[in-house]
mmCIF file of the C-alpha atoms, coordinates in Angstrom:
data_MODEL
# 
_entry.id   MODEL 
# 
loop_
_atom_site.group_PDB 
_atom_site.id 
_atom_site.type_symbol 
_atom_site.label_atom_id 
_atom_site.label_alt_id 
_atom_site.label_comp_id 
_atom_site.label_asym_id 
_atom_site.label_entity_id 
_atom_site.label_seq_id 
_atom_site.pdbx_PDB_ins_code 
_atom_site.Cartn_x 
_atom_site.Cartn_y 
_atom_site.Cartn_z 
_atom_site.occupancy 
_atom_site.B_iso_or_equiv 
_atom_site.pdbx_formal_charge 
_atom_site.auth_seq_id 
_atom_site.auth_comp_id 
_atom_site.auth_asym_id 
_atom_site.auth_atom_id 
_atom_site.pdbx_PDB_model_num 
ATOM 1   C CA . MET A 1 1   ? -0.895  25.130  13.089  1.00 0.00 ? 1   MET A CA 1 
ATOM 2   C CA . ALA A 1 2   ? -4.569  23.519  14.568  1.00 0.00 ? 2   ALA A CA 1 
ATOM 3   C CA . SER A 1 3   ? -6.061  24.624  11.127  1.00 0.00 ? 3   SER A CA 1 
ATOM 4   C CA . ASN A 1 4   ? -3.218  22.763  9.178   1.00 0.00 ? 4   ASN A CA 1 
ATOM 5   C CA . ALA A 1 5   ? -3.550  19.351  11.415  1.00 0.00 ? 5   ALA A CA 1 
ATOM 6   C CA . ASN A 1 6   ? -7.523  19.860  10.308  1.00 0.00 ? 6   ASN A CA 1 
ATOM 7   C CA . MET A 1 7   ? -6.847  20.108  6.534   1.00 0.00 ? 7   MET A CA 1 
ATOM 8   C CA . LEU A 1 8   ? -4.386  17.576  6.088   1.00 0.00 ? 8   LEU A CA 1 
ATOM 9   C CA . ALA A 1 9   ? -6.804  15.514  8.595   1.00 0.00 ? 9   ALA A CA 1 
ATOM 10  C CA . MET A 1 10  ? -10.019 15.943  6.135   1.00 0.00 ? 10  MET A CA 1 
ATOM 11  C CA . ILE A 1 11  ? -8.023  15.437  3.120   1.00 0.00 ? 11  ILE A CA 1 
ATOM 12  C CA . MET A 1 12  ? -6.495  12.178  4.338   1.00 0.00 ? 12  MET A CA 1 
ATOM 13  C CA . ALA A 1 13  ? -10.346 11.023  4.872   1.00 0.00 ? 13  ALA A CA 1 
ATOM 14  C CA . CYS A 1 14  ? -11.168 12.238  1.639   1.00 0.00 ? 14  CYS A CA 1 
ATOM 15  C CA . THR A 1 15  ? -8.495  9.986   -0.341  1.00 0.00 ? 15  THR A CA 1 
ATOM 16  C CA . LEU A 1 16  ? -9.464  7.369   1.641   1.00 0.00 ? 16  LEU A CA 1 
ATOM 17  C CA . LEU A 1 17  ? -12.882 7.580   0.805   1.00 0.00 ? 17  LEU A CA 1 
ATOM 18  C CA . LEU A 1 18  ? -11.444 8.197   -3.006  1.00 0.00 ? 18  LEU A CA 1 
ATOM 19  C CA . THR A 1 19  ? -9.479  5.153   -3.091  1.00 0.00 ? 19  THR A CA 1 
ATOM 20  C CA . GLY A 1 20  ? -12.046 2.861   -1.333  1.00 0.00 ? 20  GLY A CA 1 
ATOM 21  C CA . THR A 1 21  ? -14.219 2.582   -3.883  1.00 0.00 ? 21  THR A CA 1 
ATOM 22  C CA . THR A 1 22  ? -12.787 -0.071  -6.225  1.00 0.00 ? 22  THR A CA 1 
ATOM 23  C CA . CYS A 1 23  ? -15.142 -3.016  -5.557  1.00 0.00 ? 23  CYS A CA 1 
ATOM 24  C CA . ASP A 1 24  ? -16.457 -2.260  -9.196  1.00 0.00 ? 24  ASP A CA 1 
ATOM 25  C CA . ALA A 1 25  ? -13.744 -2.281  -11.118 1.00 0.00 ? 25  ALA A CA 1 
ATOM 26  C CA . ALA A 1 26  ? -12.935 -5.528  -8.969  1.00 0.00 ? 26  ALA A CA 1 
ATOM 27  C CA . ARG A 1 27  ? -16.079 -7.424  -9.813  1.00 0.00 ? 27  ARG A CA 1 
ATOM 28  C CA . HIS A 1 28  ? -15.804 -6.063  -13.304 1.00 0.00 ? 28  HIS A CA 1 
ATOM 29  C CA . LEU A 1 29  ? -12.066 -7.997  -13.033 1.00 0.00 ? 29  LEU A CA 1 
ATOM 30  C CA . ALA A 1 30  ? -13.713 -11.105 -11.650 1.00 0.00 ? 30  ALA A CA 1 
ATOM 31  C CA . ASP A 1 31  ? -16.440 -10.989 -14.066 1.00 0.00 ? 31  ASP A CA 1 
ATOM 32  C CA . THR A 1 32  ? -13.581 -11.082 -17.123 1.00 0.00 ? 32  THR A CA 1 
ATOM 33  C CA . THR A 1 33  ? -11.109 -12.473 -16.231 1.00 0.00 ? 33  THR A CA 1 
ATOM 34  C CA . PRO A 1 34  ? -11.037 -16.486 -16.807 1.00 0.00 ? 34  PRO A CA 1 
ATOM 35  C CA . ALA A 1 35  ? -9.888  -19.022 -14.348 1.00 0.00 ? 35  ALA A CA 1 
ATOM 36  C CA . ALA A 1 36  ? -6.725  -20.140 -14.169 1.00 0.00 ? 36  ALA A CA 1 
ATOM 37  C CA . ALA A 1 37  ? -5.996  -23.555 -14.284 1.00 0.00 ? 37  ALA A CA 1 
ATOM 38  C CA . ALA A 1 38  ? -4.442  -25.462 -11.125 1.00 0.00 ? 38  ALA A CA 1 
ATOM 39  C CA . PRO A 1 39  ? -1.228  -27.162 -11.384 1.00 0.00 ? 39  PRO A CA 1 
ATOM 40  C CA . ALA A 1 40  ? -1.339  -30.704 -11.673 1.00 0.00 ? 40  ALA A CA 1 
ATOM 41  C CA . ALA A 1 41  ? -0.109  -32.169 -7.985  1.00 0.00 ? 41  ALA A CA 1 
ATOM 42  C CA . SER A 1 42  ? 2.649   -34.464 -9.092  1.00 0.00 ? 42  SER A CA 1 
ATOM 43  C CA . ALA A 1 43  ? 4.736   -31.354 -10.035 1.00 0.00 ? 43  ALA A CA 1 
ATOM 44  C CA . VAL A 1 44  ? 6.159   -30.688 -6.244  1.00 0.00 ? 44  VAL A CA 1 
ATOM 45  C CA . PRO A 1 45  ? 7.522   -33.720 -4.737  1.00 0.00 ? 45  PRO A CA 1 
ATOM 46  C CA . GLY A 1 46  ? 7.044   -34.838 -1.695  1.00 0.00 ? 46  GLY A CA 1 
ATOM 47  C CA . LEU A 1 47  ? 3.376   -32.759 -1.286  1.00 0.00 ? 47  LEU A CA 1 
ATOM 48  C CA . PRO A 1 48  ? 0.780   -35.051 -0.530  1.00 0.00 ? 48  PRO A CA 1 
ATOM 49  C CA . ALA A 1 49  ? -2.348  -35.283 -3.185  1.00 0.00 ? 49  ALA A CA 1 
ATOM 50  C CA . VAL A 1 50  ? -4.786  -32.299 -2.845  1.00 0.00 ? 50  VAL A CA 1 
ATOM 51  C CA . PRO A 1 51  ? -8.288  -34.191 -2.357  1.00 0.00 ? 51  PRO A CA 1 
ATOM 52  C CA . THR A 1 52  ? -10.910 -33.137 -4.704  1.00 0.00 ? 52  THR A CA 1 
ATOM 53  C CA . LEU A 1 53  ? -14.227 -31.238 -3.790  1.00 0.00 ? 53  LEU A CA 1 
ATOM 54  C CA . PRO A 1 54  ? -17.692 -32.789 -4.665  1.00 0.00 ? 54  PRO A CA 1 
ATOM 55  C CA . ALA A 1 55  ? -19.651 -31.505 -6.783  1.00 0.00 ? 55  ALA A CA 1 
ATOM 56  C CA . VAL A 1 56  ? -22.158 -29.033 -5.945  1.00 0.00 ? 56  VAL A CA 1 
ATOM 57  C CA . PRO A 1 57  ? -25.166 -28.965 -7.634  1.00 0.00 ? 57  PRO A CA 1 
ATOM 58  C CA . THR A 1 58  ? -26.156 -25.683 -10.183 1.00 0.00 ? 58  THR A CA 1 
ATOM 59  C CA . ASP A 1 59  ? -29.454 -25.554 -8.734  1.00 0.00 ? 59  ASP A CA 1 
ATOM 60  C CA . THR A 1 60  ? -28.406 -24.022 -5.079  1.00 0.00 ? 60  THR A CA 1 
ATOM 61  C CA . VAL A 1 61  ? -25.471 -21.423 -6.742  1.00 0.00 ? 61  VAL A CA 1 
ATOM 62  C CA . THR A 1 62  ? -26.612 -18.297 -7.502  1.00 0.00 ? 62  THR A CA 1 
ATOM 63  C CA . LEU A 1 63  ? -24.503 -16.399 -10.176 1.00 0.00 ? 63  LEU A CA 1 
ATOM 64  C CA . LEU A 1 64  ? -24.781 -12.413 -10.192 1.00 0.00 ? 64  LEU A CA 1 
ATOM 65  C CA . PRO A 1 65  ? -25.898 -11.029 -13.276 1.00 0.00 ? 65  PRO A CA 1 
ATOM 66  C CA . PRO A 1 66  ? -22.357 -9.696  -14.781 1.00 0.00 ? 66  PRO A CA 1 
ATOM 67  C CA . MET A 1 67  ? -21.927 -5.615  -14.754 1.00 0.00 ? 67  MET A CA 1 
ATOM 68  C CA . PRO A 1 68  ? -23.718 -3.778  -17.098 1.00 0.00 ? 68  PRO A CA 1 
ATOM 69  C CA . ALA A 1 69  ? -20.798 -1.634  -19.659 1.00 0.00 ? 69  ALA A CA 1 
ATOM 70  C CA . VAL A 1 70  ? -21.609 2.641   -18.449 1.00 0.00 ? 70  VAL A CA 1 
ATOM 71  C CA . THR A 1 71  ? -21.150 5.064   -21.396 1.00 0.00 ? 71  THR A CA 1 
ATOM 72  C CA . LEU A 1 72  ? -19.775 8.351   -19.819 1.00 0.00 ? 72  LEU A CA 1 
ATOM 73  C CA . PRO A 1 73  ? -21.989 11.262  -21.691 1.00 0.00 ? 73  PRO A CA 1 
ATOM 74  C CA . THR A 1 74  ? -19.424 13.464  -23.714 1.00 0.00 ? 74  THR A CA 1 
ATOM 75  C CA . VAL A 1 75  ? -19.017 17.589  -22.659 1.00 0.00 ? 75  VAL A CA 1 
ATOM 76  C CA . PRO A 1 76  ? -19.534 19.623  -25.190 1.00 0.00 ? 76  PRO A CA 1 
ATOM 77  C CA . GLN A 1 77  ? -16.516 22.258  -25.817 1.00 0.00 ? 77  GLN A CA 1 
ATOM 78  C CA . VAL A 1 78  ? -17.672 25.718  -24.270 1.00 0.00 ? 78  VAL A CA 1 
ATOM 79  C CA . ALA A 1 79  ? -15.611 28.613  -25.605 1.00 0.00 ? 79  ALA A CA 1 
ATOM 80  C CA . LEU A 1 80  ? -14.858 30.836  -22.000 1.00 0.00 ? 80  LEU A CA 1 
ATOM 81  C CA . PRO A 1 81  ? -15.111 34.771  -22.985 1.00 0.00 ? 81  PRO A CA 1 
ATOM 82  C CA . PRO A 1 82  ? -11.930 36.389  -22.727 1.00 0.00 ? 82  PRO A CA 1 
ATOM 83  C CA . MET A 1 83  ? -11.001 38.718  -19.505 1.00 0.00 ? 83  MET A CA 1 
ATOM 84  C CA . PRO A 1 84  ? -11.091 41.774  -19.532 1.00 0.00 ? 84  PRO A CA 1 
ATOM 85  C CA . ALA A 1 85  ? -8.305  43.508  -18.687 1.00 0.00 ? 85  ALA A CA 1 
ATOM 86  C CA . ILE A 1 86  ? -7.500  44.676  -15.454 1.00 0.00 ? 86  ILE A CA 1 
ATOM 87  C CA . VAL A 1 87  ? -6.102  48.580  -14.849 1.00 0.00 ? 87  VAL A CA 1 
ATOM 88  C CA . VAL A 1 88  ? -4.448  49.586  -11.612 1.00 0.00 ? 88  VAL A CA 1 
ATOM 89  C CA . PRO A 1 89  ? -4.251  53.207  -11.220 1.00 0.00 ? 89  PRO A CA 1 
ATOM 90  C CA . LYS A 1 90  ? -1.059  54.774  -10.196 1.00 0.00 ? 90  LYS A CA 1 
ATOM 91  C CA . ALA A 1 91  ? -0.892  55.473  -6.743  1.00 0.00 ? 91  ALA A CA 1 
ATOM 92  C CA . VAL A 1 92  ? 1.555   57.760  -5.308  1.00 0.00 ? 92  VAL A CA 1 
ATOM 93  C CA . LEU A 1 93  ? 2.625   57.739  -1.849  1.00 0.00 ? 93  LEU A CA 1 
ATOM 94  C CA . PRO A 1 94  ? 3.583   60.656  0.269   1.00 0.00 ? 94  PRO A CA 1 
ATOM 95  C CA . PRO A 1 95  ? 7.541   60.698  1.026   1.00 0.00 ? 95  PRO A CA 1 
ATOM 96  C CA . MET A 1 96  ? 8.691   59.473  4.004   1.00 0.00 ? 96  MET A CA 1 
ATOM 97  C CA . PRO A 1 97  ? 9.043   61.452  6.552   1.00 0.00 ? 97  PRO A CA 1 
ATOM 98  C CA . LYS A 1 98  ? 12.890  61.703  8.419   1.00 0.00 ? 98  LYS A CA 1 
ATOM 99  C CA . VAL A 1 99  ? 13.521  59.171  11.512  1.00 0.00 ? 99  VAL A CA 1 
ATOM 100 C CA . THR A 1 100 ? 16.092  61.269  13.741  1.00 0.00 ? 100 THR A CA 1 
ATOM 101 C CA . MET A 1 101 ? 17.830  59.608  16.229  1.00 0.00 ? 101 MET A CA 1 
ATOM 102 C CA . ALA A 1 102 ? 19.050  61.151  20.123  1.00 0.00 ? 102 ALA A CA 1 
ATOM 103 C CA . PRO A 1 103 ? 22.987  61.531  19.605  1.00 0.00 ? 103 PRO A CA 1 
ATOM 104 C CA . MET A 1 104 ? 24.211  58.367  22.016  1.00 0.00 ? 104 MET A CA 1 
ATOM 105 C CA . PRO A 1 105 ? 25.969  59.024  25.296  1.00 0.00 ? 105 PRO A CA 1 
ATOM 106 C CA . ALA A 1 106 ? 29.444  58.704  25.570  1.00 0.00 ? 106 ALA A CA 1 
ATOM 107 C CA . ILE A 1 107 ? 30.463  56.156  27.168  1.00 0.00 ? 107 ILE A CA 1 
ATOM 108 C CA . VAL A 1 108 ? 33.760  55.814  29.866  1.00 0.00 ? 108 VAL A CA 1 
ATOM 109 C CA . VAL A 1 109 ? 35.473  53.118  29.875  1.00 0.00 ? 109 VAL A CA 1 
ATOM 110 C CA . PRO A 1 110 ? 37.958  53.125  32.914  1.00 0.00 ? 110 PRO A CA 1 
ATOM 111 C CA . LYS A 1 111 ? 41.170  51.353  32.192  1.00 0.00 ? 111 LYS A CA 1 
ATOM 112 C CA . VAL A 1 112 ? 41.985  48.342  34.043  1.00 0.00 ? 112 VAL A CA 1 
ATOM 113 C CA . THR A 1 113 ? 45.272  47.186  34.443  1.00 0.00 ? 113 THR A CA 1 
ATOM 114 C CA . LEU A 1 114 ? 45.925  43.133  35.540  1.00 0.00 ? 114 LEU A CA 1 
ATOM 115 C CA . PRO A 1 115 ? 49.057  41.816  37.737  1.00 0.00 ? 115 PRO A CA 1 
ATOM 116 C CA . PRO A 1 116 ? 51.389  40.614  36.032  1.00 0.00 ? 116 PRO A CA 1 
ATOM 117 C CA . ILE A 1 117 ? 51.619  36.163  36.089  1.00 0.00 ? 117 ILE A CA 1 
ATOM 118 C CA . PRO A 1 118 ? 53.826  34.814  38.265  1.00 0.00 ? 118 PRO A CA 1 
ATOM 119 C CA . ASN A 1 119 ? 56.382  32.260  36.771  1.00 0.00 ? 119 ASN A CA 1 
ATOM 120 C CA . ILE A 1 120 ? 56.073  28.948  37.243  1.00 0.00 ? 120 ILE A CA 1 
ATOM 121 C CA . VAL A 1 121 ? 58.483  26.474  37.459  1.00 0.00 ? 121 VAL A CA 1 
ATOM 122 C CA . VAL A 1 122 ? 58.224  23.182  36.610  1.00 0.00 ? 122 VAL A CA 1 
ATOM 123 C CA . PRO A 1 123 ? 60.682  21.146  38.605  1.00 0.00 ? 123 PRO A CA 1 
ATOM 124 C CA . LYS A 1 124 ? 62.595  18.361  36.005  1.00 0.00 ? 124 LYS A CA 1 
ATOM 125 C CA . VAL A 1 125 ? 61.380  14.855  36.957  1.00 0.00 ? 125 VAL A CA 1 
ATOM 126 C CA . THR A 1 126 ? 62.956  11.206  35.555  1.00 0.00 ? 126 THR A CA 1 
ATOM 127 C CA . LEU A 1 127 ? 60.702  8.236   35.868  1.00 0.00 ? 127 LEU A CA 1 
ATOM 128 C CA . PRO A 1 128 ? 63.159  4.946   36.931  1.00 0.00 ? 128 PRO A CA 1 
ATOM 129 C CA . PRO A 1 129 ? 63.323  2.566   33.847  1.00 0.00 ? 129 PRO A CA 1 
ATOM 130 C CA . MET A 1 130 ? 60.364  0.001   32.936  1.00 0.00 ? 130 MET A CA 1 
ATOM 131 C CA . PRO A 1 131 ? 61.030  -3.426  34.658  1.00 0.00 ? 131 PRO A CA 1 
ATOM 132 C CA . PHE A 1 132 ? 61.039  -5.979  32.376  1.00 0.00 ? 132 PHE A CA 1 
ATOM 133 C CA . VAL A 1 133 ? 58.686  -7.824  30.881  1.00 0.00 ? 133 VAL A CA 1 
ATOM 134 C CA . PRO A 1 134 ? 58.505  -11.423 30.066  1.00 0.00 ? 134 PRO A CA 1 
ATOM 135 C CA . ASN A 1 135 ? 57.013  -12.494 26.046  1.00 0.00 ? 135 ASN A CA 1 
ATOM 136 C CA . VAL A 1 136 ? 54.595  -14.945 26.839  1.00 0.00 ? 136 VAL A CA 1 
ATOM 137 C CA . ASN A 1 137 ? 52.546  -16.381 24.064  1.00 0.00 ? 137 ASN A CA 1 
ATOM 138 C CA . VAL A 1 138 ? 49.303  -16.745 25.689  1.00 0.00 ? 138 VAL A CA 1 
ATOM 139 C CA . PRO A 1 139 ? 46.685  -17.144 23.390  1.00 0.00 ? 139 PRO A CA 1 
ATOM 140 C CA . MET A 1 140 ? 43.454  -14.694 24.198  1.00 0.00 ? 140 MET A CA 1 
ATOM 141 C CA . PRO A 1 141 ? 39.835  -15.831 23.063  1.00 0.00 ? 141 PRO A CA 1 
ATOM 142 C CA . PHE A 1 142 ? 39.178  -13.319 20.526  1.00 0.00 ? 142 PHE A CA 1 
ATOM 143 C CA . ALA A 1 143 ? 42.137  -13.788 18.801  1.00 0.00 ? 143 ALA A CA 1 
ATOM 144 C CA . ALA A 1 144 ? 42.157  -17.172 18.642  1.00 0.00 ? 144 ALA A CA 1 
ATOM 145 C CA . PRO A 1 145 ? 41.749  -18.502 14.920  1.00 0.00 ? 145 PRO A CA 1 
ATOM 146 C CA . PRO A 1 146 ? 37.977  -19.829 13.768  1.00 0.00 ? 146 PRO A CA 1 
ATOM 147 C CA . PRO A 1 147 ? 37.270  -23.331 13.840  1.00 0.00 ? 147 PRO A CA 1 
ATOM 148 C CA . SER A 1 148 ? 38.254  -25.453 10.897  1.00 0.00 ? 148 SER A CA 1 
ATOM 149 C CA . ALA A 1 149 ? 35.414  -26.529 8.916   1.00 0.00 ? 149 ALA A CA 1 
# 
């Protein structure tokens, strides 16, 4: 079980390393995607106008050069030699030895008789009549109708 846990941890670490290298693609996308136009300030009523930022002089801004295009080399087609035929020799196994078991000794179960179950007599009981409960209409808190709007 410990080796399976180590293998899982190694696979997860490799996956994180492989999926974490998206900086080249993000930079390429940022270089090739035009900037979206900002929505008009009056489009949303009730919000104050956004103040404009002062212009930044271009001599202090250093722009990164665009990423060069990468061409991958072509891989030539390779013909593999045919697989050799594998011949498995016929193996003759010796016959299985006969297994004999010793006879089981006879188990004698003694006869057991249980005493008869006595008859249980349940006396008849008559209950007194239920007292009269008057019907009173008292509203219950959980049964009250919902308040009207």
